[in-house]
PDB file of C-alpha atoms and ligand atoms in Angstrom:
ATOM      1  CA  MET A 795    -143.607 120.424 -51.746  1.00  0.00           C
ATOM      2  CA  GLN A 796    -141.446 123.467 -50.974  1.00  0.00           C
ATOM      3  CA  THR A 797    -140.609 125.925 -53.766  1.00  0.00           C
ATOM      4  CA  THR A 798    -136.859 125.384 -53.211  1.00  0.00           C
ATOM      5  CA  GLU A 799    -137.244 121.609 -53.652  1.00  0.00           C
ATOM      6  CA  ILE A 800    -139.141 122.142 -56.904  1.00  0.00           C
ATOM      7  CA  VAL A 801    -136.545 124.609 -58.189  1.00  0.00           C
ATOM      8  CA  ASN A 802    -133.807 122.077 -57.270  1.00  0.00           C
ATOM      9  CA  PHE A 803    -135.656 119.365 -59.171  1.00  0.00           C
ATOM     10  CA  PHE A 804    -135.700 121.519 -62.342  1.00  0.00           C
ATOM     11  CA  SER A 805    -132.090 122.513 -61.807  1.00  0.00           C
ATOM     12  CA  LYS A 806    -131.133 118.800 -61.843  1.00  0.00           C
ATOM     13  CA  LEU A 807    -133.302 118.144 -64.903  1.00  0.00           C
ATOM     14  CA  ILE A 808    -131.612 121.009 -66.785  1.00  0.00           C
ATOM     15  CA  GLU A 809    -128.171 119.749 -65.788  1.00  0.00           C
ATOM     16  CA  LYS A 810    -129.042 116.278 -67.086  1.00  0.00           C
ATOM     17  CA  GLU A 811    -130.455 117.545 -70.390  1.00  0.00           C
ATOM     18  CA  LEU A 812    -128.044 120.404 -71.177  1.00  0.00           C
ATOM     19  CA  GLY A 813    -125.132 120.101 -68.770  1.00  0.00           C
ATOM     20  CA  ILE A 814    -125.964 123.653 -67.656  1.00  0.00           C
ATOM     21  CA  LEU A 815    -125.276 124.156 -63.973  1.00  0.00           C
ATOM     22  CA  TYR A 816    -127.400 126.530 -61.972  1.00  0.00           C
ATOM     23  CA  GLU A 817    -125.279 127.299 -58.894  1.00  0.00           C
ATOM     24  CA  ASP A 818    -127.079 127.875 -55.570  1.00  0.00           C
ATOM     25  CA  HIS A 819    -126.745 131.655 -55.917  1.00  0.00           C
ATOM     26  CA  ASN A 820    -128.417 131.495 -59.358  1.00  0.00           C
ATOM     27  CA  LEU A 821    -131.436 129.464 -58.323  1.00  0.00           C
ATOM     28  CA  TYR A 822    -133.495 132.643 -57.937  1.00  0.00           C
ATOM     29  CA  GLN A 823    -132.811 133.253 -61.661  1.00  0.00           C
ATOM     30  CA  LEU A 824    -134.010 129.732 -62.473  1.00  0.00           C
ATOM     31  CA  GLN A 825    -137.142 130.370 -60.431  1.00  0.00           C
ATOM     32  CA  SER A 826    -138.011 133.426 -62.493  1.00  0.00           C
ATOM     33  CA  ARG A 827    -137.305 131.444 -65.677  1.00  0.00           C
ATOM     34  CA  LEU A 828    -139.668 128.726 -64.459  1.00  0.00           C
ATOM     35  CA  GLU A 829    -142.332 131.402 -64.125  1.00  0.00           C
ATOM     36  CA  GLU A 830    -141.796 132.146 -67.828  1.00  0.00           C
ATOM     37  CA  VAL A 831    -142.159 128.424 -68.582  1.00  0.00           C
ATOM     38  CA  MET A 832    -145.423 128.337 -66.605  1.00  0.00           C
ATOM     39  CA  LYS A 833    -146.713 131.280 -68.598  1.00  0.00           C
ATOM     40  CA  ALA A 834    -145.704 129.748 -71.929  1.00  0.00           C
ATOM     41  CA  LEU A 835    -147.381 126.431 -71.036  1.00  0.00           C
ATOM     42  CA  SER A 836    -150.418 128.022 -69.338  1.00  0.00           C
ATOM     43  CA  VAL A 837    -149.663 126.168 -66.104  1.00  0.00           C
ATOM     44  CA  PRO A 838    -151.155 127.934 -63.041  1.00  0.00           C
ATOM     45  CA  ASP A 839    -148.399 127.366 -60.457  1.00  0.00           C
ATOM     46  CA  LEU A 840    -145.031 125.782 -59.718  1.00  0.00           C
ATOM     47  CA  PRO A 841    -146.400 122.609 -58.034  1.00  0.00           C
ATOM     48  CA  SER A 842    -148.515 121.932 -61.148  1.00  0.00           C
ATOM     49  CA  LEU A 843    -145.462 122.405 -63.400  1.00  0.00           C
ATOM     50  CA  TYR A 844    -143.537 119.981 -61.194  1.00  0.00           C
ATOM     51  CA  LYS A 845    -146.356 117.421 -61.301  1.00  0.00           C
ATOM     52  CA  ASP A 846    -146.608 117.716 -65.108  1.00  0.00           C
ATOM     53  CA  ALA A 847    -142.852 117.179 -65.486  1.00  0.00           C
ATOM     54  CA  GLN A 848    -142.860 114.219 -63.087  1.00  0.00           C
ATOM     55  CA  THR A 849    -145.812 112.475 -64.700  1.00  0.00           C
ATOM     56  CA  ASN A 850    -144.803 113.205 -68.319  1.00  0.00           C
ATOM     57  CA  ASN A 851    -148.046 115.106 -68.816  1.00  0.00           C
ATOM     58  CA  PRO A 852    -148.199 116.101 -72.521  1.00  0.00           C
ATOM     59  CA  ARG A 853    -148.896 119.665 -71.317  1.00  0.00           C
ATOM     60  CA  PHE A 854    -145.246 119.773 -70.173  1.00  0.00           C
ATOM     61  CA  LYS A 855    -142.955 120.575 -73.143  1.00  0.00           C
ATOM     62  CA  LYS A 856    -139.316 119.919 -72.282  1.00  0.00           C
ATOM     63  CA  GLN A 857    -138.151 121.989 -75.241  1.00  0.00           C
ATOM     64  CA  ILE A 858    -139.846 125.092 -73.801  1.00  0.00           C
ATOM     65  CA  LEU A 859    -137.920 124.564 -70.556  1.00  0.00           C
ATOM     66  CA  ILE A 860    -134.688 124.160 -72.562  1.00  0.00           C
ATOM     67  CA  ASP A 861    -135.369 127.294 -74.600  1.00  0.00           C
ATOM     68  CA  ILE A 862    -136.063 129.364 -71.502  1.00  0.00           C
ATOM     69  CA  ALA A 863    -133.285 127.874 -69.339  1.00  0.00           C
ATOM     70  CA  THR A 864    -130.503 128.772 -71.796  1.00  0.00           C
ATOM     71  CA  ASN A 865    -128.693 132.095 -71.813  1.00  0.00           C
ATOM     72  CA  ASN A 866    -128.651 133.196 -75.458  1.00  0.00           C
ATOM     73  CA  GLU A 867    -126.689 136.432 -75.026  1.00  0.00           C
ATOM     74  CA  THR A 868    -124.752 137.265 -78.206  1.00  0.00           C
ATOM     75  CA  SER A 869    -123.904 140.149 -80.521  1.00  0.00           C
ATOM     76  CA  PHE A 870    -122.392 140.883 -83.927  1.00  0.00           C
ATOM     77  CA  PHE A 871    -118.576 140.811 -83.954  1.00  0.00           C
ATOM     78  CA  ARG A 872    -118.552 139.999 -80.231  1.00  0.00           C
ATOM     79  CA  ASP A 873    -115.022 140.690 -78.926  1.00  0.00           C
ATOM     80  CA  PRO A 874    -113.842 142.880 -81.843  1.00  0.00           C
ATOM     81  CA  ARG A 875    -110.162 142.159 -81.206  1.00  0.00           C
ATOM     82  CA  VAL A 876    -110.766 138.463 -81.869  1.00  0.00           C
ATOM     83  CA  PHE A 877    -112.466 139.318 -85.154  1.00  0.00           C
ATOM     84  CA  ARG A 878    -109.485 141.455 -86.221  1.00  0.00           C
ATOM     85  CA  SER A 879    -107.203 138.447 -85.617  1.00  0.00           C
ATOM     86  CA  LEU A 880    -109.694 136.186 -87.359  1.00  0.00           C
ATOM     87  CA  GLU A 881    -109.139 138.147 -90.554  1.00  0.00           C
ATOM     88  CA  ARG A 882    -105.558 136.901 -90.634  1.00  0.00           C
ATOM     89  CA  VAL A 883    -106.530 133.331 -89.751  1.00  0.00           C
ATOM     90  CA  MET A 884    -109.279 133.244 -92.385  1.00  0.00           C
ATOM     91  CA  THR A 885    -106.922 134.576 -95.038  1.00  0.00           C
ATOM     92  CA  GLU A 886    -104.553 131.705 -94.259  1.00  0.00           C
ATOM     93  CA  LEU A 887    -107.401 129.164 -94.291  1.00  0.00           C
ATOM     94  CA  ILE A 888    -108.691 130.456 -97.630  1.00  0.00           C
ATOM     95  CA  ALA A 889    -105.206 129.992 -99.155  1.00  0.00           C
ATOM     96  CA  SER A 890    -104.801 126.450 -97.791  1.00  0.00           C
ATOM     97  CA  CYS A 891    -108.326 125.358 -98.832  1.00  0.00           C
ATOM     98  CA  GLU A 892    -107.726 126.708-102.332  1.00  0.00           C
ATOM     99  CA  LYS A 893    -104.360 124.938-102.530  1.00  0.00           C
ATOM    100  CA  ASN A 894    -106.032 121.641-101.552  1.00  0.00           C
ATOM    101  CA  GLY A 895    -109.051 122.243-103.789  1.00  0.00           C
ATOM    102  CA  GLU A 896    -111.369 122.137-100.764  1.00  0.00           C
ATOM    103  CA  LYS A 897    -114.380 124.021 -99.494  1.00  0.00           C
ATOM    104  CA  LEU A 898    -113.727 126.104 -96.363  1.00  0.00           C
ATOM    105  CA  LYS A 899    -115.865 124.602 -93.594  1.00  0.00           C
ATOM    106  CA  ILE A 900    -116.654 126.394 -90.349  1.00  0.00           C
ATOM    107  CA  TRP A 901    -118.883 125.319 -87.472  1.00  0.00           C
ATOM    108  CA  SER A 902    -120.456 127.605 -84.883  1.00  0.00           C
ATOM    109  CA  VAL A 903    -121.487 125.095 -82.180  1.00  0.00           C
ATOM    110  CA  ALA A 904    -123.548 127.487 -80.036  1.00  0.00           C
ATOM    111  CA  SER A 905    -124.795 129.871 -82.680  1.00  0.00           C
ATOM    112  CA  SER A 906    -127.675 131.339 -80.651  1.00  0.00           C
ATOM    113  CA  THR A 907    -129.673 133.856 -82.723  1.00  0.00           C
ATOM    114  CA  GLY A 908    -127.120 133.875 -85.563  1.00  0.00           C
ATOM    115  CA  GLN A 909    -124.997 136.974 -84.947  1.00  0.00           C
ATOM    116  CA  GLU A 910    -121.805 134.933 -84.582  1.00  0.00           C
ATOM    117  CA  PRO A 911    -122.023 132.955 -87.869  1.00  0.00           C
ATOM    118  CA  LEU A 912    -123.288 136.039 -89.727  1.00  0.00           C
ATOM    119  CA  SER A 913    -120.250 137.984 -88.462  1.00  0.00           C
ATOM    120  CA  ILE A 914    -117.980 135.236 -89.817  1.00  0.00           C
ATOM    121  CA  ALA A 915    -119.795 135.353 -93.162  1.00  0.00           C
ATOM    122  CA  MET A 916    -119.383 139.169 -93.308  1.00  0.00           C
ATOM    123  CA  LEU A 917    -115.716 138.807 -92.469  1.00  0.00           C
ATOM    124  CA  LEU A 918    -115.235 136.277 -95.287  1.00  0.00           C
ATOM    125  CA  GLU A 919    -117.235 138.350 -97.777  1.00  0.00           C
ATOM    126  CA  GLY A 920    -114.932 141.256 -96.925  1.00  0.00           C
ATOM    127  CA  ILE A 921    -111.775 139.210 -97.591  1.00  0.00           C
ATOM    128  CA  LEU A 922    -112.858 137.117-100.558  1.00  0.00           C
ATOM    129  CA  PRO A 923    -113.030 139.664-103.382  1.00  0.00           C
ATOM    130  CA  GLY A 924    -109.213 139.786-103.364  1.00  0.00           C
ATOM    131  CA  LYS A 925    -108.753 135.997-103.077  1.00  0.00           C
ATOM    132  CA  VAL A 926    -109.649 132.800-104.899  1.00  0.00           C
ATOM    133  CA  LEU A 927    -111.719 130.163-103.120  1.00  0.00           C
ATOM    134  CA  SER A 928    -113.072 128.067-105.988  1.00  0.00           C
ATOM    135  CA  LYS A 929    -115.169 125.694-103.841  1.00  0.00           C
ATOM    136  CA  GLY A 930    -116.522 128.510-101.640  1.00  0.00           C
ATOM    137  CA  TYR A 931    -117.323 128.262 -97.947  1.00  0.00           C
ATOM    138  CA  GLN A 932    -120.054 126.916 -95.681  1.00  0.00           C
ATOM    139  CA  ILE A 933    -120.892 127.770 -92.085  1.00  0.00           C
ATOM    140  CA  TYR A 934    -122.677 125.045 -90.156  1.00  0.00           C
ATOM    141  CA  CYS A 935    -124.608 126.485 -87.193  1.00  0.00           C
ATOM    142  CA  THR A 936    -126.037 124.535 -84.279  1.00  0.00           C
ATOM    143  CA  ASP A 937    -127.635 125.185 -80.901  1.00  0.00           C
ATOM    144  CA  ILE A 938    -129.730 123.243 -78.389  1.00  0.00           C
ATOM    145  CA  SER A 939    -132.491 125.858 -78.331  1.00  0.00           C
ATOM    146  CA  GLU A 940    -135.112 125.514 -81.075  1.00  0.00           C
ATOM    147  CA  ARG A 941    -136.330 129.030 -80.293  1.00  0.00           C
ATOM    148  CA  VAL A 942    -132.990 130.641 -81.175  1.00  0.00           C
ATOM    149  CA  ILE A 943    -132.508 128.414 -84.226  1.00  0.00           C
ATOM    150  CA  GLU A 944    -135.841 129.603 -85.614  1.00  0.00           C
ATOM    151  CA  ARG A 945    -134.859 133.230 -84.952  1.00  0.00           C
ATOM    152  CA  ALA A 946    -131.458 132.703 -86.566  1.00  0.00           C
ATOM    153  CA  LYS A 947    -133.023 131.114 -89.666  1.00  0.00           C
ATOM    154  CA  ASN A 948    -135.312 134.116 -89.973  1.00  0.00           C
ATOM    155  CA  ALA A 949    -132.252 136.424 -89.846  1.00  0.00           C
ATOM    156  CA  LEU A 950    -134.348 139.415 -88.770  1.00  0.00           C
ATOM    157  CA  TYR A 951    -132.824 141.767 -86.184  1.00  0.00           C
ATOM    158  CA  SER A 952    -134.046 144.740 -84.189  1.00  0.00           C
ATOM    159  CA  GLU A 953    -132.430 148.176 -84.373  1.00  0.00           C
ATOM    160  CA  LEU A 954    -130.906 147.542 -80.937  1.00  0.00           C
ATOM    161  CA  GLU A 955    -129.417 144.234 -82.059  1.00  0.00           C
ATOM    162  CA  VAL A 956    -127.801 145.656 -85.189  1.00  0.00           C
ATOM    163  CA  GLN A 957    -126.477 148.587 -83.188  1.00  0.00           C
ATOM    164  CA  ARG A 958    -124.603 146.053 -81.075  1.00  0.00           C
ATOM    165  CA  GLY A 959    -121.579 145.431 -83.273  1.00  0.00           C
ATOM    166  CA  LEU A 960    -122.439 146.559 -86.814  1.00  0.00           C
ATOM    167  CA  ASN A 961    -121.301 149.815 -88.386  1.00  0.00           C
ATOM    168  CA  ASP A 962    -123.309 151.746 -91.006  1.00  0.00           C
ATOM    169  CA  GLN A 963    -121.340 150.319 -93.928  1.00  0.00           C
ATOM    170  CA  GLN A 964    -121.874 146.709 -92.833  1.00  0.00           C
ATOM    171  CA  LEU A 965    -125.550 147.391 -92.268  1.00  0.00           C
ATOM    172  CA  ALA A 966    -125.995 148.976 -95.690  1.00  0.00           C
ATOM    173  CA  LYS A 967    -124.003 146.283 -97.480  1.00  0.00           C
ATOM    174  CA  TYR A 968    -125.352 143.108 -95.843  1.00  0.00           C
ATOM    175  CA  PHE A 969    -128.829 143.958 -94.481  1.00  0.00           C
ATOM    176  CA  ARG A 970    -132.042 145.479 -95.770  1.00  0.00           C
ATOM    177  CA  LYS A 971    -134.673 147.313 -93.782  1.00  0.00           C
ATOM    178  CA  GLU A 972    -137.984 145.499 -93.260  1.00  0.00           C
ATOM    179  CA  GLY A 973    -140.383 147.691 -91.318  1.00  0.00           C
ATOM    180  CA  GLU A 974    -138.635 148.505 -88.038  1.00  0.00           C
ATOM    181  CA  LYS A 975    -136.181 145.610 -88.406  1.00  0.00           C
ATOM    182  CA  TRP A 976    -133.190 144.574 -90.486  1.00  0.00           C
ATOM    183  CA  ARG A 977    -132.928 141.341 -92.482  1.00  0.00           C
ATOM    184  CA  ALA A 978    -129.589 139.761 -93.398  1.00  0.00           C
ATOM    185  CA  GLN A 979    -129.169 139.488 -97.178  1.00  0.00           C
ATOM    186  CA  SER A 980    -129.161 136.107 -98.921  1.00  0.00           C
ATOM    187  CA  LEU A 981    -125.500 136.678 -99.870  1.00  0.00           C
ATOM    188  CA  LEU A 982    -124.810 135.764 -96.234  1.00  0.00           C
ATOM    189  CA  THR A 983    -127.727 133.509 -95.296  1.00  0.00           C
ATOM    190  CA  THR A 984    -127.234 131.055 -98.180  1.00  0.00           C
ATOM    191  CA  LYS A 985    -123.832 130.190 -96.708  1.00  0.00           C
ATOM    192  CA  LEU A 986    -125.373 129.226 -93.360  1.00  0.00           C
ATOM    193  CA  THR A 987    -127.093 125.935 -92.470  1.00  0.00           C
ATOM    194  CA  TYR A 988    -128.866 125.523 -89.131  1.00  0.00           C
ATOM    195  CA  GLU A 989    -129.546 122.391 -87.153  1.00  0.00           C
ATOM    196  CA  LYS A 990    -130.330 121.464 -83.557  1.00  0.00           C
ATOM    197  CA  GLN A 991    -127.436 119.762 -81.776  1.00  0.00           C
ATOM    198  CA  ASN A 992    -126.941 119.131 -78.077  1.00  0.00           C
ATOM    199  CA  LEU A 993    -123.219 119.329 -77.324  1.00  0.00           C
ATOM    200  CA  LEU A 994    -123.668 116.563 -74.747  1.00  0.00           C
ATOM    201  CA  GLU A 995    -124.711 114.122 -77.470  1.00  0.00           C
ATOM    202  CA  GLU A 996    -122.726 112.518 -80.304  1.00  0.00           C
ATOM    203  CA  PHE A 997    -122.287 114.961 -83.189  1.00  0.00           C
ATOM    204  CA  ARG A 998    -124.450 114.077 -86.160  1.00  0.00           C
ATOM    205  CA  ASN A 999    -122.324 115.929 -88.674  1.00  0.00           C
ATOM    206  CA  ARG A1000    -119.421 113.717 -89.711  1.00  0.00           C
ATOM    207  CA  GLU A1001    -117.583 116.352 -91.737  1.00  0.00           C
ATOM    208  CA  SER A1002    -114.186 117.702 -90.816  1.00  0.00           C
ATOM    209  CA  PHE A1003    -114.061 121.412 -90.163  1.00  0.00           C
ATOM    210  CA  ASN A1004    -111.275 123.928 -90.704  1.00  0.00           C
ATOM    211  CA  MET A1005    -112.490 125.996 -87.786  1.00  0.00           C
ATOM    212  CA  ILE A1006    -114.904 125.472 -84.901  1.00  0.00           C
ATOM    213  CA  LEU A1007    -116.242 128.335 -82.809  1.00  0.00           C
ATOM    214  CA  CYS A1008    -117.267 127.194 -79.321  1.00  0.00           C
ATOM    215  CA  ARG A1009    -117.725 130.521 -77.617  1.00  0.00           C
ATOM    216  CA  ASN A1010    -119.384 131.308 -74.317  1.00  0.00           C
ATOM    217  CA  VAL A1011    -121.045 127.935 -73.898  1.00  0.00           C
ATOM    218  CA  LEU A1012    -118.513 125.716 -72.078  1.00  0.00           C
ATOM    219  CA  ILE A1013    -118.591 128.111 -69.121  1.00  0.00           C
ATOM    220  CA  TYR A1014    -121.908 126.611 -68.023  1.00  0.00           C
ATOM    221  CA  GLN A1015    -120.603 123.025 -67.982  1.00  0.00           C
ATOM    222  CA  LYS A1016    -118.913 120.869 -65.330  1.00  0.00           C
ATOM    223  CA  ILE A1017    -115.254 119.991 -65.978  1.00  0.00           C
ATOM    224  CA  GLU A1018    -116.006 116.386 -67.004  1.00  0.00           C
ATOM    225  CA  LYS A1019    -118.597 117.529 -69.553  1.00  0.00           C
ATOM    226  CA  LYS A1020    -116.224 120.187 -70.891  1.00  0.00           C
ATOM    227  CA  LYS A1021    -113.618 117.467 -71.488  1.00  0.00           C
ATOM    228  CA  GLU A1022    -116.119 115.223 -73.295  1.00  0.00           C
ATOM    229  CA  ILE A1023    -117.337 118.078 -75.514  1.00  0.00           C
ATOM    230  CA  LEU A1024    -113.778 119.146 -76.356  1.00  0.00           C
ATOM    231  CA  SER A1025    -112.842 115.593 -77.281  1.00  0.00           C
ATOM    232  CA  ARG A1026    -115.763 115.442 -79.734  1.00  0.00           C
ATOM    233  CA  ILE A1027    -114.848 118.887 -81.094  1.00  0.00           C
ATOM    234  CA  SER A1028    -111.259 117.779 -81.607  1.00  0.00           C
ATOM    235  CA  LYS A1029    -112.453 114.782 -83.679  1.00  0.00           C
ATOM    236  CA  ALA A1030    -114.556 117.102 -85.837  1.00  0.00           C
ATOM    237  CA  LEU A1031    -111.567 119.296 -86.773  1.00  0.00           C
ATOM    238  CA  VAL A1032    -109.031 118.650 -89.539  1.00  0.00           C
ATOM    239  CA  PRO A1033    -105.427 118.337 -88.267  1.00  0.00           C
ATOM    240  CA  GLY A1034    -104.149 121.892 -87.821  1.00  0.00           C
ATOM    241  CA  GLY A1035    -107.760 123.147 -87.678  1.00  0.00           C
ATOM    242  CA  TYR A1036    -108.632 126.041 -85.383  1.00  0.00           C
ATOM    243  CA  LEU A1037    -110.770 126.099 -82.269  1.00  0.00           C
ATOM    244  CA  LEU A1038    -111.925 129.462 -81.006  1.00  0.00           C
ATOM    245  CA  LEU A1039    -113.300 129.841 -77.481  1.00  0.00           C
ATOM    246  CA  GLY A1040    -114.917 132.860 -75.843  1.00  0.00           C
ATOM    247  CA  ALA A1041    -112.774 135.633 -74.400  1.00  0.00           C
ATOM    248  CA  GLY A1042    -111.717 134.521 -70.932  1.00  0.00           C
ATOM    249  CA  GLU A1043    -112.245 130.802 -71.662  1.00  0.00           C
ATOM    250  CA  SER A1044    -109.281 128.454 -71.913  1.00  0.00           C
ATOM    251  CA  LEU A1045    -108.349 124.806 -72.452  1.00  0.00           C
ATOM    252  CA  ILE A1046    -106.101 124.622 -69.406  1.00  0.00           C
ATOM    253  CA  GLY A1047    -106.557 121.206 -67.783  1.00  0.00           C
ATOM    254  CA  LEU A1048    -109.240 120.229 -70.285  1.00  0.00           C
ATOM    255  CA  SER A1049    -107.553 118.881 -73.426  1.00  0.00           C
ATOM    256  CA  ASN A1050    -104.126 117.943 -74.760  1.00  0.00           C
ATOM    257  CA  ASP A1051    -105.276 117.747 -78.369  1.00  0.00           C
ATOM    258  CA  PHE A1052    -104.507 121.406 -79.107  1.00  0.00           C
ATOM    259  CA  GLU A1053    -101.636 123.856 -79.262  1.00  0.00           C
ATOM    260  CA  GLN A1054    -102.240 127.435 -78.206  1.00  0.00           C
ATOM    261  CA  GLU A1055    -101.444 130.153 -80.748  1.00  0.00           C
ATOM    262  CA  VAL A1056    -101.673 133.847 -79.951  1.00  0.00           C
ATOM    263  CA  ILE A1057    -102.416 135.827 -83.083  1.00  0.00           C
ATOM    264  CA  ASP A1058    -102.414 139.631 -82.816  1.00  0.00           C
ATOM    265  CA  GLY A1059    -103.275 139.319 -79.118  1.00  0.00           C
ATOM    266  CA  ALA A1060    -106.161 136.842 -79.525  1.00  0.00           C
ATOM    267  CA  VAL A1061    -105.894 133.225 -78.375  1.00  0.00           C
ATOM    268  CA  PHE A1062    -106.601 130.425 -80.860  1.00  0.00           C
ATOM    269  CA  TYR A1063    -106.187 126.682 -80.376  1.00  0.00           C
ATOM    270  CA  ARG A1064    -104.919 124.489 -83.191  1.00  0.00           C
ATOM    271  CA  LYS A1065    -105.534 120.785 -83.323  1.00  0.00           C
ATOM    272  CA  LYS A1066    -102.178 119.001 -83.180  1.00  0.00           C
ATOM    273  CA  ARG A1067    -101.135 117.408 -86.498  1.00  0.00           C
TER     274      ARG A1067
HETATM  275  C1  SAM B1849    -124.257 132.753 -74.397  1.00  0.00           C
HETATM  276  S1  SAM B1849    -124.781 132.048 -75.907  1.00  0.00           S
HETATM  277  C2  SAM B1849    -123.310 132.241 -76.884  1.00  0.00           C
HETATM  278  C3  SAM B1849    -123.606 132.562 -78.331  1.00  0.00           C
HETATM  279  C4  SAM B1849    -122.377 132.817 -79.200  1.00  0.00           C
HETATM  280  N1  SAM B1849    -121.550 131.637 -79.300  1.00  0.00           N
HETATM  281  C5  SAM B1849    -121.567 133.980 -78.669  1.00  0.00           C
HETATM  282  O1  SAM B1849    -120.505 133.755 -78.081  1.00  0.00           O
HETATM  283  O2  SAM B1849    -122.001 135.129 -78.841  1.00  0.00           O
HETATM  284  C6  SAM B1849    -124.752 130.305 -75.477  1.00  0.00           C
HETATM  285  C7  SAM B1849    -125.576 129.411 -76.403  1.00  0.00           C
HETATM  286  O3  SAM B1849    -125.262 128.043 -76.110  1.00  0.00           O
HETATM  287  C8  SAM B1849    -126.436 127.271 -76.250  1.00  0.00           C
HETATM  288  N2  SAM B1849    -126.289 126.031 -75.460  1.00  0.00           N
HETATM  289  C9  SAM B1849    -126.308 125.902 -74.110  1.00  0.00           C
HETATM  290  N3  SAM B1849    -126.137 124.607 -73.769  1.00  0.00           N
HETATM  291  C10 SAM B1849    -126.010 123.915 -74.924  1.00  0.00           C
HETATM  292  C11 SAM B1849    -125.832 122.533 -75.224  1.00  0.00           C
HETATM  293  N4  SAM B1849    -125.750 121.604 -74.265  1.00  0.00           N
HETATM  294  N5  SAM B1849    -125.722 122.175 -76.529  1.00  0.00           N
HETATM  295  C12 SAM B1849    -125.806 123.105 -77.518  1.00  0.00           C
HETATM  296  N6  SAM B1849    -125.997 124.426 -77.286  1.00  0.00           N
HETATM  297  C13 SAM B1849    -126.092 124.813 -76.009  1.00  0.00           C
HETATM  298  C14 SAM B1849    -127.544 128.193 -75.737  1.00  0.00           C
HETATM  299  O4  SAM B1849    -128.809 127.819 -76.233  1.00  0.00           O
HETATM  300  C15 SAM B1849    -127.068 129.566 -76.222  1.00  0.00           C
HETATM  301  O5  SAM B1849    -127.686 129.940 -77.425  1.00  0.00           O
END
């Protein structure tokens, strides 16, 4: 079998499992990722990997393919302008949760290695000393990749990773040095719960969230899948709850469940009441 046919086979498998589309011009990238999979599974060549996948050979671990096929790029306080606007939104949410006697519930649906939910926790810890939130807050974090979930749970970051988005004060206040790395303090990590969730499948968590962050993950999906995911996300939000997408992503043509709100230059979507 030709290499291109094998790469196409895996591209289709990945689309079925994750919804992630590898366009023709990205197939070379998939090929190099398959080489990583071969290395991780100690498979000698691409035809053997193909045969293992086809015959459900126990040597083939689908999760390894999923972990390697996903792009987990992230950073602390990614898109700083959005985080400045988030301060205002969070302050409003804290006030309304306190008024209703509720816990503030946030969900990061593609949390990758944890920088996004930790940034939200740091933001809230910065606001809360001046406010009352009797029931506290919880950040639910999910991703399809077990590899990134394990890393996120460990909350240990390299110098390079902390340099991407954190200033010295944040580092000193919320992290402690462990050898060459930095570990997030329990003040933040106790507010975070991690679980594996494929966005293409029914959501296991039946809670209603005040805010859902779905950033830089829909871009890899086909329009029909984007619509299905957004419909599930809408159901998981309280009326008036906020949806935050990645910079450059929008809901145009994808959902009528939300109203757009521009806050200090950043775009938020609010579930219609
Ligand atoms: C580019 S990262 C974005 C991380 C973070 N939200 C941010 O904006 O910095 C995309 C993440 O989405 C996850 N992902 C991709 N497809 C997914 C799916 N079908 N279900 C759940 N997570 C998925 C990947 O594993 C990856 O960690």
